């Protein structure tokens, strides 16, 4: 036990002696929270439209005003030339064009059907899909209005059956995307600090050759691994507390569940992350290699954890692979605890999975670490 | 010149001998493309929902089976009372609960109007928005079909055309970003780390006293990374074409030239970072925070810049990858030529020159 304490002491001294490390540990969370949470908005708003209204009738103007009233759209340009509008679309100054051909209103009254053209820059498929849905929905509504406007009164005698749909959004009535992102940033933060610090630490000793000196001491393998793990485990947990505090102060995120439960899960999760970091560094020879492997592992795991988009939207095979992704469990539980107030009973499965991971990864790291060079 | 050639060959050996890094370097574009192409989607399929049916008549059963047979939703549970709603939401499996009011079918028949309540777990706001939209579309369709005898006497028909990406594939948006990220990673991050490594291990001293000029050392060091980055760029384009049928609409030579320009830019950034730092860990952290993170977040790669707060939008102006991504989108997806991207190209050249000047000012021939 004393041996482990000495190694821990040594590690702490090393971390705190490195002048650049401390700012990194405490500045990164703030920067990340501010930038990531604000930048990572998948909210769709300000879709820029160009309107080519060649009809200039009352019906066409009213139709266009429907877009003006929507929170999603901004009418950026009015023009009469389709070429000009298409050019703007190419330049990327606008996102969609609505063209109303001349004789639109006349045709609508005479032939009872009239067409308009909508051209959407579909490079961002999500925006294009929503624009399409919005236009279709809005036009159906507008058609009813037109009937009243042209015919004077509703021509339909027997009122159609209607279902009134009432929405309620639990846990986040304003659909604030930030609430979703702050917990995610905390997860990234803890993972990043934990994995990189532990992973680079061991391989650095290898690269500089100081590992040899430790290898010839009577320190046992598990003692060495424990001595390497515990300091970063403490640091990362401190980091989580710090991040949570900053998140609360800056974004006032809801903390509905038990903080103790959150830290309990984080403590288990960190063993997994730190062990993976150590495992990678036992398998690599230079910091550059280790960094690349870690970066790769982290990127894939984070992207698949449902950070930006719900895991339910992934294909089935990807969802099954996710059962092997520790970040997926942690991401889920952090959000559940913070945003929904889920208790121990609700997340027992995730906790068990994380424990299995922690045990397996730790065993692997100890097994892979060889005292012989 | 002979010494220089020898030096470059040494550098190539250094890098290509490192099997693990090579594996990651070439595995990365592949994994990223597959990840973004197949995994990061907004498709809705088999989302678990629960139904609280207080009416239990033919109509409610009909609507429920409509929801399930759409393929978007899967009925996870039939609830019996309000209390169970919170319970299923907290467990995190069910994402939406549909509630039918008592006497639903009867009211729809007699009073011509009935109420449905859709509760969504909005801890994921966007997803909640998406699934409630789908649900209400299915219900509206049902209503429309039961009213099928009535059509509107006047109809405006919108003809929507999706340009540049008719099938609304997610990869189209991500390919330019992946390209920018990987080039940035290899060119800037690898370069800075490999130069700092020589400093940290003390071998830089050996190089400095050799007959090679400092400029030759730097050029020799970055050469392999130029090659690697360029090969990766080509791999991404080919992968996009083969796996996702993403054609290059514009001029391929222009595309490659712009890639080279961006590689130069990233390299000069990497060199600048390496002149300013002394240890690999610091260089890495700096590269991560200053290069990779902004490339992912502040370049319009995943998140549209227009949606960000104004301050961040100004910050985005300073991010070189932003311009590269705009250029790539133009050339690859829209098929436009230099006439549409000359401003961005000039900006990138400006950045490159600026970084090179800065780096050469800071470069020290002596070790203190």
XYZ file of C-alpha atoms in Angstrom, chain B:
368
model
C 21.338 18.421 -52.628
C 22.513 14.885 -51.984
C 22.393 15.412 -48.220
C 18.896 16.771 -48.571
C 17.754 13.728 -50.509
C 19.196 11.472 -47.885
C 17.428 13.406 -45.180
C 14.063 13.189 -46.924
C 14.498 9.445 -47.394
C 15.273 9.104 -43.699
C 12.099 10.949 -42.817
C 10.035 8.726 -45.094
C 11.516 5.632 -43.450
C 10.729 7.054 -40.053
C 7.084 7.444 -40.818
C 6.369 4.452 -42.971
C 8.125 2.153 -40.534
C 5.621 3.036 -37.841
C 2.933 0.500 -38.671
C 0.464 1.505 -35.983
C 0.363 5.146 -36.970
C 0.073 4.195 -40.609
C -2.839 1.948 -39.811
C -4.617 4.739 -37.984
C -3.785 7.256 -40.694
C -5.319 5.186 -43.424
C -8.006 3.620 -41.288
C -9.196 7.010 -40.124
C -10.642 8.327 -43.399
C -12.318 4.988 -43.990
C -13.828 4.823 -40.521
C -14.910 8.458 -40.612
C -16.611 8.100 -43.963
C -18.487 4.996 -42.853
C -19.333 6.576 -39.527
C -20.757 9.731 -40.971
C -22.260 8.024 -43.957
C -24.125 5.311 -42.135
C -24.226 6.123 -38.468
C -24.812 9.837 -38.098
C -28.202 10.053 -39.697
C -31.522 11.517 -38.840
C -33.493 8.564 -40.056
C -36.216 7.379 -37.800
C -36.754 3.664 -37.539
C -38.296 1.492 -34.837
C -38.334 4.169 -32.176
C -39.905 2.785 -29.002
C -43.185 4.402 -28.088
C -45.846 3.641 -25.535
C -49.588 4.138 -25.829
C -51.964 5.148 -23.080
C -55.317 4.294 -24.586
C -58.161 5.503 -22.407
C -60.729 4.705 -25.035
C -59.747 1.329 -26.470
C -62.066 1.479 -29.456
C -61.684 0.685 -33.109
C -60.359 4.094 -34.109
C -57.649 4.242 -31.464
C -56.539 0.721 -32.308
C -56.498 1.716 -35.942
C -54.324 4.764 -35.312
C -51.987 2.786 -33.074
C -51.490 0.129 -35.696
C -50.917 2.897 -38.249
C -48.135 4.296 -36.118
C -46.504 0.912 -35.681
C -46.889 -0.287 -39.247
C -45.280 2.903 -40.540
C -41.939 1.368 -39.629
C -40.941 4.494 -37.737
C -42.235 3.328 -34.398
C -42.347 0.203 -32.319
C -44.929 -0.310 -29.617
C -42.918 -0.939 -26.493
C -45.688 -0.943 -23.941
C -49.358 -0.271 -23.317
C -49.673 1.955 -20.300
C -52.588 1.954 -17.885
C -52.247 5.252 -16.044
C -50.449 8.569 -15.909
C -48.005 7.467 -13.272
C -46.379 4.980 -15.583
C -45.410 7.717 -18.055
C -42.734 9.214 -15.846
C -41.487 5.749 -15.045
C -40.955 4.675 -18.662
C -39.394 8.007 -19.583
C -36.934 7.844 -16.725
C -35.765 4.429 -17.842
C -34.909 6.028 -21.152
C -36.158 3.372 -23.542
C -39.495 4.857 -24.513
C -39.141 8.196 -26.294
C -42.757 9.088 -26.863
C -46.135 8.386 -25.304
C -49.361 8.782 -27.243
C -52.483 9.364 -25.162
C -56.016 8.933 -26.478
C -58.786 10.627 -24.521
C -61.705 8.561 -23.191
C -64.414 7.979 -25.778
C -62.092 8.958 -28.594
C -63.844 7.134 -31.445
C -67.297 8.210 -30.326
C -66.314 11.850 -30.128
C -64.676 11.753 -33.536
C -67.868 10.287 -34.993
C -70.402 12.542 -33.250
C -68.593 15.788 -32.451
C -66.246 15.519 -35.430
C -63.300 16.369 -33.218
C -61.259 14.339 -30.772
C -58.069 14.893 -28.809
C -54.758 13.117 -28.881
C -51.913 14.035 -26.638
C -48.334 13.381 -27.677
C -45.758 13.409 -24.924
C -42.146 13.325 -25.964
C -38.999 12.853 -23.941
C -37.424 16.157 -24.893
C -34.164 15.718 -23.059
C -33.013 15.311 -26.655
C -34.816 18.307 -28.074
C -34.220 17.721 -31.761
C -35.131 14.100 -31.656
C -38.314 14.886 -29.763
C -39.185 17.447 -32.384
C -38.526 14.998 -35.170
C -40.595 12.120 -33.780
C -43.549 14.279 -32.808
C -43.562 15.632 -36.357
C -43.611 12.136 -37.770
C -46.352 11.057 -35.411
C -48.569 13.990 -36.216
C -48.006 13.475 -39.949
C -49.237 9.893 -39.625
C -52.287 10.995 -37.639
C -53.067 13.779 -40.119
C -52.821 11.328 -42.961
C -55.295 9.112 -41.193
C -57.696 12.001 -40.796
C -57.313 12.998 -44.424
C -58.038 9.504 -45.592
C -61.177 9.206 -43.518
C -62.296 12.485 -45.039
C -61.321 11.361 -48.487
C -64.587 12.310 -50.145
C -63.809 16.001 -49.738
C -61.116 17.659 -51.794
C -60.350 21.313 -51.982
C -61.745 23.154 -54.989
C -58.623 25.291 -55.318
C -55.209 23.861 -54.973
C -51.712 25.239 -54.963
C -49.253 22.519 -55.747
C -45.670 23.122 -54.695
C -43.122 21.402 -56.880
C -40.042 20.970 -54.752
C -36.735 20.256 -56.389
C -33.739 19.274 -54.302
C -30.607 20.451 -56.012
C -27.043 19.208 -55.408
C -28.254 16.287 -53.274
C -31.520 14.927 -54.621
C -31.609 11.905 -52.326
C -30.864 13.961 -49.221
C -27.909 11.832 -48.214
C -26.101 12.800 -45.058
C -22.648 12.063 -46.457
C -22.854 14.947 -48.889
C -22.725 17.354 -46.007
C -19.959 15.545 -44.186
C -17.439 14.588 -46.868
C -15.900 18.067 -47.220
C -15.612 18.317 -43.444
C -14.010 14.900 -43.107
C -11.505 15.872 -45.749
C -10.644 19.107 -43.944
C -10.326 17.346 -40.627
C -8.079 14.562 -41.821
C -5.811 16.885 -43.760
C -5.585 19.138 -40.732
C -4.844 16.210 -38.477
C -2.073 14.771 -40.603
C -0.541 17.971 -41.855
C -0.683 20.217 -38.833
C -0.796 17.870 -35.881
C 1.625 15.218 -37.101
C 4.094 17.800 -38.341
C 4.133 19.819 -35.170
C 4.502 16.724 -33.028
C 7.248 15.203 -35.131
C 9.334 18.377 -35.085
C 8.849 18.902 -31.365
C 9.776 15.267 -30.844
C 13.198 15.929 -32.299
C 13.519 18.852 -29.928
C 12.379 16.879 -26.900
C 14.627 13.915 -27.588
C 17.535 16.208 -28.362
C 18.071 14.949 -31.903
C 17.228 18.372 -33.273
C 20.672 19.472 -32.180
C 22.235 16.821 -34.374
C 20.233 18.030 -37.339
C 21.107 21.667 -36.710
C 24.846 21.041 -36.752
C 24.580 19.005 -39.947
C 25.374 20.723 -43.268
C 21.643 20.993 -43.948
C 20.171 24.470 -43.851
C 17.271 24.986 -41.409
C 14.889 25.515 -44.286
C 15.954 22.188 -45.744
C 15.368 20.462 -42.437
C 11.855 21.832 -42.262
C 11.048 20.998 -45.864
C 12.498 17.540 -45.435
C 10.421 16.985 -42.327
C 7.144 17.995 -43.905
C 7.606 16.224 -47.248
C 6.316 12.827 -46.101
C 3.291 14.463 -44.547
C 2.468 16.258 -47.772
C 2.547 12.913 -49.529
C 0.457 11.227 -46.852
C -2.127 13.988 -46.773
C -2.429 14.021 -50.504
C -2.911 10.268 -50.700
C -5.579 10.528 -48.034
C -7.381 13.265 -49.929
C -7.480 11.043 -52.989
C -8.692 8.092 -50.913
C -11.559 10.153 -49.547
C -12.643 11.265 -52.989
C -12.494 7.705 -54.326
C -14.326 6.308 -51.302
C -17.027 8.911 -51.659
C -17.457 7.938 -55.263
C -17.500 4.185 -54.755
C -19.329 3.742 -51.500
C -21.685 6.685 -51.489
C -21.928 7.487 -55.202
C -20.820 11.001 -54.507
C -19.494 12.368 -57.766
C -17.071 15.224 -58.140
C -19.140 17.674 -60.156
C -16.440 20.219 -60.804
C -12.923 20.167 -62.113
C -10.859 17.483 -60.407
C -7.545 19.234 -61.091
C -8.845 22.365 -59.413
C -10.034 20.236 -56.496
C -6.609 18.670 -56.056
C -4.899 22.039 -56.340
C -7.115 23.422 -53.582
C -6.323 20.366 -51.455
C -2.619 21.017 -51.914
C -3.103 24.626 -50.939
C -4.909 23.588 -47.776
C -2.195 21.045 -46.981
C 0.400 23.819 -47.279
C -1.666 25.987 -44.999
C -2.003 23.270 -42.389
C 1.697 22.459 -42.591
C 2.694 26.044 -42.023
C 0.407 26.095 -39.009
C 2.007 22.912 -37.725
C 5.470 24.387 -38.117
C 4.376 27.527 -36.325
C 3.101 25.484 -33.394
C 6.291 23.452 -33.285
C 8.448 26.569 -33.085
C 6.425 27.805 -30.148
C 6.426 24.660 -27.997
C 9.009 22.493 -26.334
C 7.203 19.275 -25.401
C 5.140 16.869 -27.434
C 2.294 16.841 -24.948
C 1.924 20.586 -25.087
C 2.146 20.556 -28.867
C -0.570 17.922 -29.001
C -2.874 19.684 -26.593
C -2.344 22.934 -28.444
C -3.009 21.315 -31.800
C -6.101 19.609 -30.453
C -7.570 22.715 -28.900
C -6.441 25.188 -31.516
C -6.774 23.101 -34.654
C -8.790 19.944 -34.479
C -11.610 21.166 -32.288
C -12.234 24.304 -34.348
C -12.070 22.242 -37.515
C -14.851 20.077 -36.201
C -16.921 22.742 -34.528
C -16.303 26.149 -36.034
C -15.973 25.423 -39.696
C -19.480 24.557 -40.725
C -18.483 20.887 -40.822
C -21.331 19.569 -38.707
C -22.995 22.693 -37.438
C -24.134 25.476 -39.739
C -22.242 28.670 -38.969
C -25.325 30.817 -39.588
C -26.985 29.380 -36.486
C -24.214 30.328 -34.100
C -24.167 33.406 -31.890
C -22.575 36.440 -33.550
C -19.353 36.290 -31.535
C -18.700 32.730 -32.607
C -19.474 33.648 -36.195
C -16.686 36.222 -36.065
C -14.416 33.605 -34.582
C -15.302 31.324 -37.488
C -13.989 33.922 -39.907
C -10.529 33.270 -38.487
C -10.741 29.530 -39.047
C -8.946 28.423 -42.200
C -10.890 25.148 -42.550
C -14.068 27.142 -42.994
C -12.859 28.439 -46.344
C -11.605 25.061 -47.435
C -14.967 23.468 -46.701
C -16.783 26.156 -48.686
C -14.438 25.549 -51.606
C -14.889 21.790 -51.416
C -18.666 22.060 -51.320
C -18.577 24.307 -54.333
C -16.290 22.190 -56.440
C -17.452 18.747 -55.393
C -21.174 19.190 -54.961
C -22.205 22.263 -56.887
C -19.748 21.896 -59.710
C -18.756 25.538 -59.728
C -15.371 26.749 -60.907
C -12.741 29.131 -59.637
C -14.994 32.077 -60.444
C -17.114 31.202 -57.401
C -14.345 30.426 -54.966
C -11.553 32.863 -55.787
C -12.223 34.884 -52.638
C -11.879 31.821 -50.416
C -8.789 30.690 -52.299
C -7.125 34.057 -51.825
C -7.980 33.997 -48.135
C -6.302 30.618 -47.773
C -3.209 31.847 -49.580
C -3.159 34.836 -47.245
C -3.329 32.574 -44.192
C -0.511 30.398 -45.517
C 1.807 33.333 -46.156
C 1.037 34.770 -42.745
C 1.802 31.513 -40.932
C 5.032 30.945 -42.850
C 6.270 34.451 -42.059
C 5.384 34.010 -38.397
C 7.062 30.632 -38.217
C 10.277 31.769 -39.871
C 10.443 34.693 -37.454
C 10.119 32.416 -34.468
C 12.363 29.641 -35.739
C 15.551 29.396 -33.688
C 18.711 27.928 -35.130
C 20.284 27.636 -31.714
C 19.118 25.727 -28.691
C 19.386 27.727 -25.550
